[in-house]
mmCIF file of C-alpha atoms in Angstrom:
data_model
loop_
_atom_site.group_PDB
_atom_site.id
_atom_site.type_symbol
_atom_site.label_atom_id
_atom_site.label_comp_id
_atom_site.label_asym_id
_atom_site.label_seq_id
_atom_site.Cartn_x
_atom_site.Cartn_y
_atom_site.Cartn_z
ATOM 1 C CA UNK A 1 -79.155 170.303 8.176
ATOM 2 C CA UNK A 2 -78.441 167.100 6.280
ATOM 3 C CA UNK A 3 -78.130 163.519 7.389
ATOM 4 C CA UNK A 4 -74.776 161.760 7.459
ATOM 5 C CA UNK A 5 -75.632 159.665 4.388
ATOM 6 C CA UNK A 6 -76.296 162.745 2.265
ATOM 7 C CA UNK A 7 -73.370 165.162 2.015
ATOM 8 C CA UNK A 8 -74.155 168.862 1.893
ATOM 9 C CA UNK A 9 -73.851 170.285 -1.628
ATOM 10 C CA UNK A 10 -72.706 173.909 -1.806
ATOM 11 C CA UNK A 11 -74.722 176.073 -4.200
ATOM 12 C CA UNK A 12 -72.923 178.397 -6.575
ATOM 13 C CA UNK A 13 -75.973 180.224 -7.910
ATOM 14 C CA UNK A 14 -79.057 181.752 -6.368
ATOM 15 C CA UNK A 15 -81.578 180.871 -9.080
ATOM 16 C CA UNK A 16 -82.228 177.979 -11.365
ATOM 17 C CA UNK A 17 -84.714 177.133 -14.055
ATOM 18 C CA UNK A 18 -86.911 174.040 -14.314
ATOM 19 C CA UNK A 19 -88.274 173.213 -17.767
ATOM 20 C CA UNK A 20 -91.068 170.728 -17.896
ATOM 21 C CA UNK A 21 -90.453 167.864 -20.315
ATOM 22 C CA UNK A 22 -93.956 166.505 -19.836
ATOM 23 C CA UNK A 23 -96.048 167.170 -22.964
ATOM 24 C CA UNK A 24 -99.131 168.023 -20.911
ATOM 25 C CA UNK A 25 -97.358 170.788 -19.023
ATOM 26 C CA UNK A 26 -96.013 173.758 -20.929
ATOM 27 C CA UNK A 27 -94.383 176.114 -18.497
ATOM 28 C CA UNK A 28 -90.935 177.160 -17.380
ATOM 29 C CA UNK A 29 -90.517 177.675 -13.668
ATOM 30 C CA UNK A 30 -87.758 179.987 -12.422
ATOM 31 C CA UNK A 31 -86.994 179.403 -8.777
ATOM 32 C CA UNK A 32 -85.204 181.761 -6.474
ATOM 33 C CA UNK A 33 -83.382 179.666 -3.894
ATOM 34 C CA UNK A 34 -83.646 182.389 -1.272
ATOM 35 C CA UNK A 35 -87.164 183.596 -1.742
ATOM 36 C CA UNK A 36 -89.215 181.016 -3.603
ATOM 37 C CA UNK A 37 -90.751 181.236 -7.072
ATOM 38 C CA UNK A 38 -89.726 184.298 -9.081
ATOM 39 C CA UNK A 39 -91.699 183.893 -12.285
ATOM 40 C CA UNK A 40 -93.564 181.353 -14.353
ATOM 41 C CA UNK A 41 -93.530 181.605 -18.147
ATOM 42 C CA UNK A 42 -95.611 179.639 -20.595
ATOM 43 C CA UNK A 43 -93.739 177.791 -23.288
ATOM 44 C CA UNK A 44 -95.002 177.931 -26.834
ATOM 45 C CA UNK A 45 -96.235 174.613 -28.122
ATOM 46 C CA UNK A 46 -95.110 174.108 -31.684
ATOM 47 C CA UNK A 47 -95.013 171.228 -34.090
ATOM 48 C CA UNK A 48 -91.228 171.538 -34.215
ATOM 49 C CA UNK A 49 -91.062 170.595 -30.555
ATOM 50 C CA UNK A 50 -92.575 167.209 -31.288
ATOM 51 C CA UNK A 51 -90.133 166.607 -34.154
ATOM 52 C CA UNK A 52 -86.447 166.318 -33.459
ATOM 53 C CA UNK A 53 -84.240 168.961 -35.097
ATOM 54 C CA UNK A 54 -81.138 166.948 -34.353
ATOM 55 C CA UNK A 55 -81.694 164.333 -37.068
ATOM 56 C CA UNK A 56 -82.727 164.755 -40.675
ATOM 57 C CA UNK A 57 -85.501 162.780 -42.286
ATOM 58 C CA UNK A 58 -84.531 159.214 -43.230
ATOM 59 C CA UNK A 59 -82.724 158.932 -46.587
ATOM 60 C CA UNK A 60 -83.194 156.410 -49.363
ATOM 61 C CA UNK A 61 -80.333 154.167 -50.489
ATOM 62 C CA UNK A 62 -79.952 156.289 -53.623
ATOM 63 C CA UNK A 63 -79.631 159.484 -51.555
ATOM 64 C CA UNK A 64 -77.026 157.814 -49.324
ATOM 65 C CA UNK A 65 -74.988 156.732 -52.384
ATOM 66 C CA UNK A 66 -75.130 160.256 -53.830
ATOM 67 C CA UNK A 67 -74.000 161.696 -50.494
ATOM 68 C CA UNK A 68 -71.133 159.197 -50.251
ATOM 69 C CA UNK A 69 -69.920 159.952 -53.772
ATOM 70 C CA UNK A 70 -70.042 163.719 -53.181
ATOM 71 C CA UNK A 71 -68.325 163.714 -49.804
ATOM 72 C CA UNK A 72 -64.894 164.379 -51.322
ATOM 73 C CA UNK A 73 -64.151 167.642 -53.089
ATOM 74 C CA UNK A 74 -62.992 167.695 -56.691
ATOM 75 C CA UNK A 75 -59.465 168.718 -55.702
ATOM 76 C CA UNK A 76 -59.195 165.840 -53.227
ATOM 77 C CA UNK A 77 -60.358 163.392 -55.878
ATOM 78 C CA UNK A 78 -57.881 164.850 -58.412
ATOM 79 C CA UNK A 79 -54.948 164.654 -55.958
ATOM 80 C CA UNK A 80 -55.809 161.090 -55.013
ATOM 81 C CA UNK A 81 -56.136 160.120 -58.659
ATOM 82 C CA UNK A 82 -52.728 161.651 -59.394
ATOM 83 C CA UNK A 83 -51.108 159.909 -56.415
ATOM 84 C CA UNK A 84 -52.658 156.504 -57.142
ATOM 85 C CA UNK A 85 -51.829 156.660 -60.855
ATOM 86 C CA UNK A 86 -48.248 157.723 -60.082
ATOM 87 C CA UNK A 87 -47.940 154.859 -57.579
ATOM 88 C CA UNK A 88 -49.304 152.326 -60.092
ATOM 89 C CA UNK A 89 -46.915 153.527 -62.837
ATOM 90 C CA UNK A 90 -43.986 153.412 -60.391
ATOM 91 C CA UNK A 91 -44.988 149.923 -59.219
ATOM 92 C CA UNK A 92 -45.157 148.561 -62.778
ATOM 93 C CA UNK A 93 -41.828 150.169 -63.741
ATOM 94 C CA UNK A 94 -40.133 148.965 -60.548
ATOM 95 C CA UNK A 95 -41.368 145.413 -61.035
ATOM 96 C CA UNK A 96 -40.164 145.386 -64.647
ATOM 97 C CA UNK A 97 -36.697 146.508 -63.442
ATOM 98 C CA UNK A 98 -36.774 143.859 -60.703
ATOM 99 C CA UNK A 99 -37.008 141.174 -63.398
ATOM 100 C CA UNK A 100 -33.507 142.162 -64.572
ATOM 101 C CA UNK A 101 -31.867 142.722 -61.176
ATOM 102 C CA UNK A 102 -32.019 139.991 -58.556
ATOM 103 C CA UNK A 103 -31.328 142.360 -55.629
ATOM 104 C CA UNK A 104 -34.568 144.308 -56.243
ATOM 105 C CA UNK A 105 -37.662 142.718 -54.704
ATOM 106 C CA UNK A 106 -40.778 142.390 -56.801
ATOM 107 C CA UNK A 107 -43.793 143.961 -55.102
ATOM 108 C CA UNK A 108 -46.707 141.724 -55.912
ATOM 109 C CA UNK A 109 -50.317 142.799 -56.191
ATOM 110 C CA UNK A 110 -52.002 146.034 -57.031
ATOM 111 C CA UNK A 111 -52.813 148.882 -54.668
ATOM 112 C CA UNK A 112 -56.449 147.905 -54.190
ATOM 113 C CA UNK A 113 -55.625 144.360 -53.027
ATOM 114 C CA UNK A 114 -52.354 145.126 -51.224
ATOM 115 C CA UNK A 115 -52.158 144.129 -47.554
ATOM 116 C CA UNK A 116 -50.852 146.562 -44.929
ATOM 117 C CA UNK A 117 -47.347 145.060 -44.641
ATOM 118 C CA UNK A 118 -46.813 145.141 -48.409
ATOM 119 C CA UNK A 119 -48.263 148.649 -48.613
ATOM 120 C CA UNK A 120 -45.949 149.876 -45.870
ATOM 121 C CA UNK A 121 -42.887 148.396 -47.605
ATOM 122 C CA UNK A 122 -43.921 149.642 -51.034
ATOM 123 C CA UNK A 123 -44.644 153.177 -49.756
ATOM 124 C CA UNK A 124 -41.191 153.396 -48.194
ATOM 125 C CA UNK A 125 -39.646 152.318 -51.511
ATOM 126 C CA UNK A 126 -41.951 154.626 -53.462
ATOM 127 C CA UNK A 127 -41.022 157.703 -51.407
ATOM 128 C CA UNK A 128 -37.302 157.110 -51.943
ATOM 129 C CA UNK A 129 -37.561 156.277 -55.658
ATOM 130 C CA UNK A 130 -40.285 158.557 -57.076
ATOM 131 C CA UNK A 131 -39.178 161.573 -59.126
ATOM 132 C CA UNK A 132 -40.812 164.320 -61.160
ATOM 133 C CA UNK A 133 -41.002 163.959 -64.958
ATOM 134 C CA UNK A 134 -37.809 166.010 -65.310
ATOM 135 C CA UNK A 135 -35.907 163.755 -62.851
ATOM 136 C CA UNK A 136 -35.935 166.143 -59.876
ATOM 137 C CA UNK A 137 -36.878 164.892 -56.416
ATOM 138 C CA UNK A 138 -40.225 165.860 -54.943
ATOM 139 C CA UNK A 139 -40.118 168.192 -51.944
ATOM 140 C CA UNK A 140 -41.157 166.828 -48.549
ATOM 141 C CA UNK A 141 -44.650 168.316 -48.671
ATOM 142 C CA UNK A 142 -45.368 166.684 -52.029
ATOM 143 C CA UNK A 143 -44.137 163.305 -50.782
ATOM 144 C CA UNK A 144 -46.323 163.681 -47.713
ATOM 145 C CA UNK A 145 -49.335 164.488 -49.915
ATOM 146 C CA UNK A 146 -48.619 161.476 -52.107
ATOM 147 C CA UNK A 147 -48.535 159.114 -49.137
ATOM 148 C CA UNK A 148 -51.603 160.665 -47.506
ATOM 149 C CA UNK A 149 -53.575 160.465 -50.747
ATOM 150 C CA UNK A 150 -52.650 156.814 -51.221
ATOM 151 C CA UNK A 151 -53.614 156.013 -47.644
ATOM 152 C CA UNK A 152 -56.814 158.006 -48.071
ATOM 153 C CA UNK A 153 -57.579 156.002 -51.197
ATOM 154 C CA UNK A 154 -56.991 152.746 -49.338
ATOM 155 C CA UNK A 155 -59.366 153.704 -46.514
ATOM 156 C CA UNK A 156 -62.058 155.105 -48.805
ATOM 157 C CA UNK A 157 -61.494 153.002 -51.925
ATOM 158 C CA UNK A 158 -65.171 152.139 -52.322
ATOM 159 C CA UNK A 159 -65.928 155.793 -53.058
ATOM 160 C CA UNK A 160 -63.219 156.345 -55.646
ATOM 161 C CA UNK A 161 -64.175 154.989 -59.056
ATOM 162 C CA UNK A 162 -61.155 156.129 -61.085
ATOM 163 C CA UNK A 163 -59.047 152.992 -60.622
ATOM 164 C CA UNK A 164 -59.367 150.415 -63.385
#
C-alpha cells in the first residue's frame, strides 16, 4: 500500500479533473479513479485567457482622483457635511462660553488638526451638549450618526473638500 513516511489519504470522490495550465497544451483531462481516463476535452484558446479578468487596465492619476472623489454617495457627503459643520459651530460656541466660565475647558484646535485624545474628549462633550435648533435633544440614532460621520470625516478627510 503506502510506505510509513507517506500516510494513506482517503478519497471522497471517484473522479477528478486536471486542467492544463501550460500554454502549449489545451486540454482538460477527466480521470476516473477506478477505471482510468473517462474523457478528454479540448479547451478553447482565446485572447481573454492570456489577459487577466481579475484586474482592470492600469488607471491614470486623474482617473484615480476621480474615482476617489466619487467613492462616497451624495447623501453620505451631505450627512458628513452637516455633522462636521454642526460640530464646528458647537466647538466655537462652547469655546466662547468657556472664556466666561473657568470650570469649562477650552477645546483647542479645529477638527481637521485635532489629535485622537482631544477628539475623543470633544465628542463626548459634543454628544451631551448638542441640541436641535428648537432646543430638543437629538435621539440616539441621530447622535450615533453624528459621531460616525465625524469619525468618517477624520479617516477620509482628504476626500472631503467642504471644510474651509
